[in-house]
Short mmCIF file of C-alpha atoms in Angstrom, two decimals:
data_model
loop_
_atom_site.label_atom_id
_atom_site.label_comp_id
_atom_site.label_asym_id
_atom_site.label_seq_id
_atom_site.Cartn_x
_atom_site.Cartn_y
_atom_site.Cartn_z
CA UNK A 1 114.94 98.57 112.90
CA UNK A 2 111.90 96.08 112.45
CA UNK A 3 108.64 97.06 112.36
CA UNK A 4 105.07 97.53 110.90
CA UNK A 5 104.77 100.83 108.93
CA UNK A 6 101.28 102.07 107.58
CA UNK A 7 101.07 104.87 104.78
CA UNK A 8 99.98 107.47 104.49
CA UNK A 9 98.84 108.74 108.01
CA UNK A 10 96.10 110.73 106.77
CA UNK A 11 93.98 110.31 103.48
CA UNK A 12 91.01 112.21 101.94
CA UNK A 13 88.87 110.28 99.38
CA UNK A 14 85.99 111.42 97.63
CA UNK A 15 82.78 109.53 97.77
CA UNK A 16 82.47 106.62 95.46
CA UNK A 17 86.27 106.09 95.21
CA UNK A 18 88.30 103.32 95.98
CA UNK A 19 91.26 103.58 97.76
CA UNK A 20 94.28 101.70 98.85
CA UNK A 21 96.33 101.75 102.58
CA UNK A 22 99.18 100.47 102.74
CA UNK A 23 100.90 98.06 105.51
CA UNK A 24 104.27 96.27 105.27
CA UNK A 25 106.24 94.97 107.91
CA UNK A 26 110.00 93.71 108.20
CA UNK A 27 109.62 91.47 111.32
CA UNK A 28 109.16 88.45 109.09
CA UNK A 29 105.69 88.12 110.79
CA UNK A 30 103.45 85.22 108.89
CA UNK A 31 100.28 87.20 110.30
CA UNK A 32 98.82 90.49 109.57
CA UNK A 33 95.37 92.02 110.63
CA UNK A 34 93.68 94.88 109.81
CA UNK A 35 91.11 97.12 112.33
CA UNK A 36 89.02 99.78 111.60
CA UNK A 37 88.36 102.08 114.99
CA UNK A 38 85.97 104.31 114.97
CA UNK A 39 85.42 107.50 117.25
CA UNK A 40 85.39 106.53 121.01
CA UNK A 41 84.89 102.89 119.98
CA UNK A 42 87.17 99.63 120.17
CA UNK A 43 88.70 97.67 117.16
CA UNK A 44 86.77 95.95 114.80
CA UNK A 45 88.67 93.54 112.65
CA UNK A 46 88.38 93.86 109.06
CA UNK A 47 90.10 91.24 107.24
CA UNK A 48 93.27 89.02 108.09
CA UNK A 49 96.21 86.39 106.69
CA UNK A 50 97.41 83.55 108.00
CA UNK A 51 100.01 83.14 105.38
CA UNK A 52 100.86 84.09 102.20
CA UNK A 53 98.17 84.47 99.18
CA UNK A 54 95.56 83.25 101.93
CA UNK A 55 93.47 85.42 103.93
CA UNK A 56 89.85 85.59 106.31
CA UNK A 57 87.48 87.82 106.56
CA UNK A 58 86.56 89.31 110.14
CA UNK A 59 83.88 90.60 111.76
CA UNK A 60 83.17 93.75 108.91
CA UNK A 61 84.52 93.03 106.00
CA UNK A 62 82.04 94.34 103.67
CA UNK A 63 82.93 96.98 101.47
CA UNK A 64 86.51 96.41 101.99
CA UNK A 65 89.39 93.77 99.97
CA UNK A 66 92.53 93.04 100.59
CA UNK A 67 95.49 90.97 98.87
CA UNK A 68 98.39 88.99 100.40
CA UNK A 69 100.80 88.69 97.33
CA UNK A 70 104.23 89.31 99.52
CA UNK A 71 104.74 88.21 103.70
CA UNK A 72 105.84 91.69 104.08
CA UNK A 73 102.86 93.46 102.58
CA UNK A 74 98.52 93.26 102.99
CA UNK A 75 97.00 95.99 101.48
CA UNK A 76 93.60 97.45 102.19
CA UNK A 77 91.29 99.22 99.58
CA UNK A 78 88.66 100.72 100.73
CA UNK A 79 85.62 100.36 97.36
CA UNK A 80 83.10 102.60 96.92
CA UNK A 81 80.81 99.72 98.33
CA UNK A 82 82.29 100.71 102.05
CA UNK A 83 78.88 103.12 103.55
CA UNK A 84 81.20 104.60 106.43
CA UNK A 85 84.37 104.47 105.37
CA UNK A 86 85.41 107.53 107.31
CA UNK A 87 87.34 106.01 110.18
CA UNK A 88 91.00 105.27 111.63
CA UNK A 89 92.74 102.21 110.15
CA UNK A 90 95.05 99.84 112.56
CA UNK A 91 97.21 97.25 110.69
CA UNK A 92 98.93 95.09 112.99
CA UNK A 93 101.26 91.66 112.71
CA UNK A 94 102.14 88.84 114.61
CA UNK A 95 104.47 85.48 114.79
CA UNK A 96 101.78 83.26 113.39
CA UNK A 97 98.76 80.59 114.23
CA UNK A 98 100.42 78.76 116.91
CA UNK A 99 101.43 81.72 118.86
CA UNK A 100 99.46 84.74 117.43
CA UNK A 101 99.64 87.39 120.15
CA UNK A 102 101.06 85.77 122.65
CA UNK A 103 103.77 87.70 123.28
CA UNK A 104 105.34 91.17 122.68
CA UNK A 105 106.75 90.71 119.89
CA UNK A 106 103.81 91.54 118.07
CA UNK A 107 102.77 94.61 116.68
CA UNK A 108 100.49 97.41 115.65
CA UNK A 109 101.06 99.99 113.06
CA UNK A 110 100.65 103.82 113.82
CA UNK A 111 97.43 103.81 111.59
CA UNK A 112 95.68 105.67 108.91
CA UNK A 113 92.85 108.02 109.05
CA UNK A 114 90.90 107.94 106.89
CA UNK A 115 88.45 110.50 105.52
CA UNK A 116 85.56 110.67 102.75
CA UNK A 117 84.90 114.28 101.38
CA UNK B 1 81.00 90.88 117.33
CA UNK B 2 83.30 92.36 120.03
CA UNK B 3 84.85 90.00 122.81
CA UNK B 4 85.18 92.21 125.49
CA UNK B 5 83.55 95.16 127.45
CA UNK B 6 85.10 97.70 129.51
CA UNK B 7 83.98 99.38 132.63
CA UNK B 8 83.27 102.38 133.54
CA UNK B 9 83.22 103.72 129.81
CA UNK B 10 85.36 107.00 131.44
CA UNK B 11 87.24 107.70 134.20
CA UNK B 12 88.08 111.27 135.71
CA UNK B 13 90.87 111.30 138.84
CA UNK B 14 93.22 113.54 140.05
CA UNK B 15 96.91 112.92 139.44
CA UNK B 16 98.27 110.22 142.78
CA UNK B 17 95.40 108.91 142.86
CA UNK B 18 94.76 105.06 141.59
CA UNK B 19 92.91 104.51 138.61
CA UNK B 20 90.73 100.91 138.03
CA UNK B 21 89.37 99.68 134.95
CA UNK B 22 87.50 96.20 134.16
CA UNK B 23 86.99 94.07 131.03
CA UNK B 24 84.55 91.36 130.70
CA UNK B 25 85.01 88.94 127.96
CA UNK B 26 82.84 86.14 126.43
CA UNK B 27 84.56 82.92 125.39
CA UNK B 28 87.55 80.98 127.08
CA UNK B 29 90.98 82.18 125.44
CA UNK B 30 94.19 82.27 125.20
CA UNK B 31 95.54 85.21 127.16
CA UNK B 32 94.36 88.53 127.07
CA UNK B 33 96.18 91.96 126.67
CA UNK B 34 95.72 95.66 127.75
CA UNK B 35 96.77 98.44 125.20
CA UNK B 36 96.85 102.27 125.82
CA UNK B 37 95.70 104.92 122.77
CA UNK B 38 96.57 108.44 123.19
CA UNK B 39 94.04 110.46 121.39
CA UNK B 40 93.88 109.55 117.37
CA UNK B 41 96.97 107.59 117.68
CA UNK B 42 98.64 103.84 117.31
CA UNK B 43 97.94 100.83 119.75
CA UNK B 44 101.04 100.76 123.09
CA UNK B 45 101.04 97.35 124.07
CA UNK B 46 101.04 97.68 127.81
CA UNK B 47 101.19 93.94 129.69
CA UNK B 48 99.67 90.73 128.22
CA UNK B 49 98.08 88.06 130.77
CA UNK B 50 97.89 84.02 129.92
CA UNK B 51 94.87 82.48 130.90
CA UNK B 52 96.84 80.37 133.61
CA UNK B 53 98.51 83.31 134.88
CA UNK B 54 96.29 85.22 137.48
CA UNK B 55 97.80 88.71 138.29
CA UNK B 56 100.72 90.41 136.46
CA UNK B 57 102.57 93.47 137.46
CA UNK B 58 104.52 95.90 135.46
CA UNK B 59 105.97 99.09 136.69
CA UNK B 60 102.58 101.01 137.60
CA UNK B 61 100.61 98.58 136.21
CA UNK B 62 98.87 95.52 137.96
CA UNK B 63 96.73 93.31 136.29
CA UNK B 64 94.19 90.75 137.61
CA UNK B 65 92.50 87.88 135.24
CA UNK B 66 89.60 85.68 136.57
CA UNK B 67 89.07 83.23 134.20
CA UNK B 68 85.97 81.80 136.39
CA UNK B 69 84.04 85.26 135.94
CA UNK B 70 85.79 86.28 132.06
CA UNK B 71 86.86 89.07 133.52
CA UNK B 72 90.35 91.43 134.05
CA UNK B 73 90.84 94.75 135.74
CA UNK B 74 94.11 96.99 134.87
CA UNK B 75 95.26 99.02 138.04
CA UNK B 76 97.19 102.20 136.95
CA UNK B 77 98.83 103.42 140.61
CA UNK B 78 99.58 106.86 141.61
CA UNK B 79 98.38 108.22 138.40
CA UNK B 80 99.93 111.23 136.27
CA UNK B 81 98.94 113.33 133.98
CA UNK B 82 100.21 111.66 131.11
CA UNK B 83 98.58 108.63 132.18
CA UNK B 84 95.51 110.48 130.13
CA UNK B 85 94.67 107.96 127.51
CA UNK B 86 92.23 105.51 126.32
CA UNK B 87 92.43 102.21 127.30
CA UNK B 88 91.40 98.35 125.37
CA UNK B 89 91.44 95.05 126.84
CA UNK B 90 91.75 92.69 124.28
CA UNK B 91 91.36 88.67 123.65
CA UNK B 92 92.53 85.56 121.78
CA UNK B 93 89.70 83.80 121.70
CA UNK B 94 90.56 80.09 122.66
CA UNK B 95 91.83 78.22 119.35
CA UNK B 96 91.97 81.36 117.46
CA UNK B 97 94.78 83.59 116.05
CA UNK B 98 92.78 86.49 116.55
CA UNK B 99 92.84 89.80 118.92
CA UNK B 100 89.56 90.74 119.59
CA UNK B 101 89.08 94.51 121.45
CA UNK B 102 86.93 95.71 124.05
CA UNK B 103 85.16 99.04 123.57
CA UNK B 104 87.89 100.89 125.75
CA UNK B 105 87.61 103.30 129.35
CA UNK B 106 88.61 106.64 128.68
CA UNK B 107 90.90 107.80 131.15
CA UNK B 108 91.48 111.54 131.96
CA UNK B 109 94.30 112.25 135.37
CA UNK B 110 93.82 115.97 136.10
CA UNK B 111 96.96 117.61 137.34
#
């Protein structure tokens, strides 16, 4: 079955670590996004790709990096440069530029919460 | 910067009853979307709306856009429990490939 699966669901860091979430997706999606929520807020968009070994940052994208090596993976770490990093973590794909969320087809991982200790 | 902002922040109803929620957004765009978030989980796509389109109905769910005032309500009829959820309107910004989310109504149908 296709999809967009994030790992692991939960994850405990300890301050001034870095740390990686994962996101891969088998829809052959050319898009992928990630969102940090945070508690009884919206989504905030972090960082996204447009294609392959290319990739924008959003609207908070300080403290955080990510890579675009494979279409089927975009990693997030999380540096030690990240004040708040305790927060849930939304990875999500879609078709592409021309019709980026415009339909169904696109999707949302079940997310990663993460927590500094 | 967030697009979008929902109204009322919360919502409390008893179960049959209808529940209404609003969403103003900034910019022109593409279409916009509604999603549903049970308590610390994924994003449930729920109905998306273009920006030609005016109202949209799935199952339960009616949705309204007014492009004139930036601005979409979600209609959730004869409510149930397990309607209990939060709830994000969300935007592609016109010439963007970007989903942009509102700050989300918190909806609680008491049995």
């Amino acid at each position: 079955d296709g999809g967009i699966t994030q790992s692991p669901k939960y994850l405990f860091r300890k301050e001034g670590q870095n740390v990686t979430l994962s996101c891969e997706q088998n829809l052959n999606h050319d898009a992928m996004y990630w969102y940090r929520q945070d508690p009884g807020q919206g989504l905030r968009l972090i960082y996204y790709s447009q294609i392959v070994n290319d990739f924008q940052k959003g609207d908070i994208a300080e403290g955080y990096s990510v890579s675009r090596e494979k279409k089927e993976s975009f990693p997030l770490t999380v540096t030690s440069a990240q004040k708040n990093p305790t927060a849930f973590y939304l990875c999500a794909s879609s078709k592409g530029w021309e019709s980026a969320f415009m339909n169904t087809e696109d999707f949302f991982g079940q997310g990663t919460r993460l927590t500094v200790v | 910067s967030q697009q979008g902002e929902e109204d009322p922040q919360a919502l409390s109803i008893q179960e049959g009853e209808n529940a209404t929620m609003n969403c103003s957004y900034k910019t022109s765009i593409n279409n916009l979307q509604w999603y549903r978030q049970n308590s610390g989980r994924g994003l449930v796509h729920l109905i998306l709306i273009r920006s030609n389109e005016r109202e949209k109905h799935s199952g339960r769910l009616r949705v309204t856009l007014d492009t004139s005032k930036k601005s979409s309500s979600l209609l959730i009829t004869a409510s149930r429990a397990a309607d209990t959820a939060s709830y994000f309107c969300a935007t592609v910004p016109y010439n963007t490939d970007k989903l942009i989310f509102g700050t989300g109504t918190r909806l609680q149908v008491f049995p």
